[in-house]
Amino acid sequence: WIRAAKPKKLVVTGFAASTPETVSGRQIAERPEVARERAESIAQTLRRLLPGLPVEARWEAGAQPTSDPDADTIPGQSQRRAEIRALF
């Protein structure tokens, strides 16, 4: 659908669950750098799949959970994500 829609640019934003959460009695947290790594990896893949379309990578550590009620059956799950936006 991205090719058919012909956006001017794609923006990939990577997020990391860098705030510690207790899961099964253990404290877990992602390194803040994971947000950048996640965004850059997906952006690179999109550049290969869609040559000529500008793709920008952004990142945020300490992400907030999404509002989707099914996204957080595991603490912090929705914070470990990447979002892709098409700009027209």
Coordinates of C-alpha atoms in Angstrom, one line a residue:
W1 CA 0.0 0.0 0.0
I2 CA 3.0 2.3 0.6
R3 CA 4.0 2.3 -3.1
A4 CA 0.4 2.9 -4.2
A5 CA -0.2 5.8 -1.8
K6 CA 3.0 7.5 -2.9
P7 CA 4.0 9.3 0.3
K8 CA 6.7 11.9 0.3
K9 CA 8.6 10.3 3.2
L10 CA 8.4 7.5 5.8
V11 CA 9.2 8.1 9.4
V12 CA 10.2 5.1 11.6
T13 CA 10.1 5.7 15.3
G14 CA 11.7 3.1 17.6
F15 CA 10.7 2.9 21.2
A16 CA 12.3 1.1 24.1
A17 CA 10.9 -0.1 27.5
S18 CA 13.8 1.4 29.4
T19 CA 11.9 1.9 32.6
P20 CA 12.4 -1.2 34.8
E21 CA 9.4 -3.6 35.1
T22 CA 9.0 -6.6 37.4
V23 CA 8.2 -9.7 35.5
S24 CA 8.1 -13.1 37.2
G25 CA 9.8 -11.6 40.2
R26 CA 12.7 -10.1 38.1
Q27 CA 13.4 -6.5 37.2
I28 CA 13.9 -6.2 33.4
A29 CA 14.5 -3.1 31.2
E30 CA 15.8 -2.5 27.8
R31 CA 18.9 -0.5 27.2
P32 CA 17.9 3.0 25.9
E33 CA 20.0 2.4 22.8
V34 CA 17.6 -0.4 21.7
A35 CA 15.1 2.3 20.6
R36 CA 17.6 3.6 18.1
E37 CA 18.7 0.2 17.0
R38 CA 15.1 -0.9 16.4
A39 CA 14.3 2.3 14.3
E40 CA 17.5 2.1 12.2
S41 CA 17.1 -1.6 11.5
I42 CA 13.5 -1.1 10.2
A43 CA 14.4 2.1 8.3
Q44 CA 17.3 0.3 6.6
T45 CA 14.9 -2.6 5.6
L46 CA 12.4 -0.1 4.2
R47 CA 15.1 1.7 2.2
R48 CA 16.0 -1.6 0.6
L49 CA 12.4 -2.4 -0.2
L50 CA 11.5 1.0 -1.4
P51 CA 14.5 2.6 -3.1
G52 CA 14.1 6.3 -3.8
L53 CA 11.6 6.9 -1.0
P54 CA 13.2 8.9 1.8
V55 CA 13.0 7.1 5.2
E56 CA 13.9 8.9 8.4
A57 CA 14.7 7.1 11.7
R58 CA 13.7 8.6 15.1
W59 CA 13.8 7.0 18.5
E60 CA 12.5 7.4 22.1
A61 CA 13.6 5.6 25.2
G62 CA 11.3 5.4 28.1
A63 CA 8.3 5.0 25.8
Q64 CA 4.7 5.2 27.1
P65 CA 2.4 2.2 26.6
T66 CA 0.0 2.4 23.7
S67 CA -3.7 2.8 24.2
D68 CA -4.6 -0.6 22.6
P69 CA -6.1 -2.7 25.4
D70 CA -4.7 -5.9 23.9
A71 CA -1.1 -4.6 23.6
D72 CA 0.0 -5.1 27.2
T73 CA -0.6 -8.6 28.4
I74 CA 3.1 -8.6 29.5
P75 CA 4.3 -5.5 31.4
G76 CA 6.0 -3.1 29.0
Q77 CA 5.2 -5.1 25.9
S78 CA 3.7 -2.2 24.0
Q79 CA 6.7 0.0 24.8
R80 CA 9.0 -2.3 22.8
R81 CA 7.8 -1.3 19.4
A82 CA 8.4 0.7 16.2
E83 CA 5.9 2.8 14.5
I84 CA 6.0 3.6 10.7
R85 CA 4.3 6.8 9.5
A86 CA 3.8 7.8 5.9
L87 CA 3.9 11.6 5.3
F88 CA 2.1 13.1 2.4

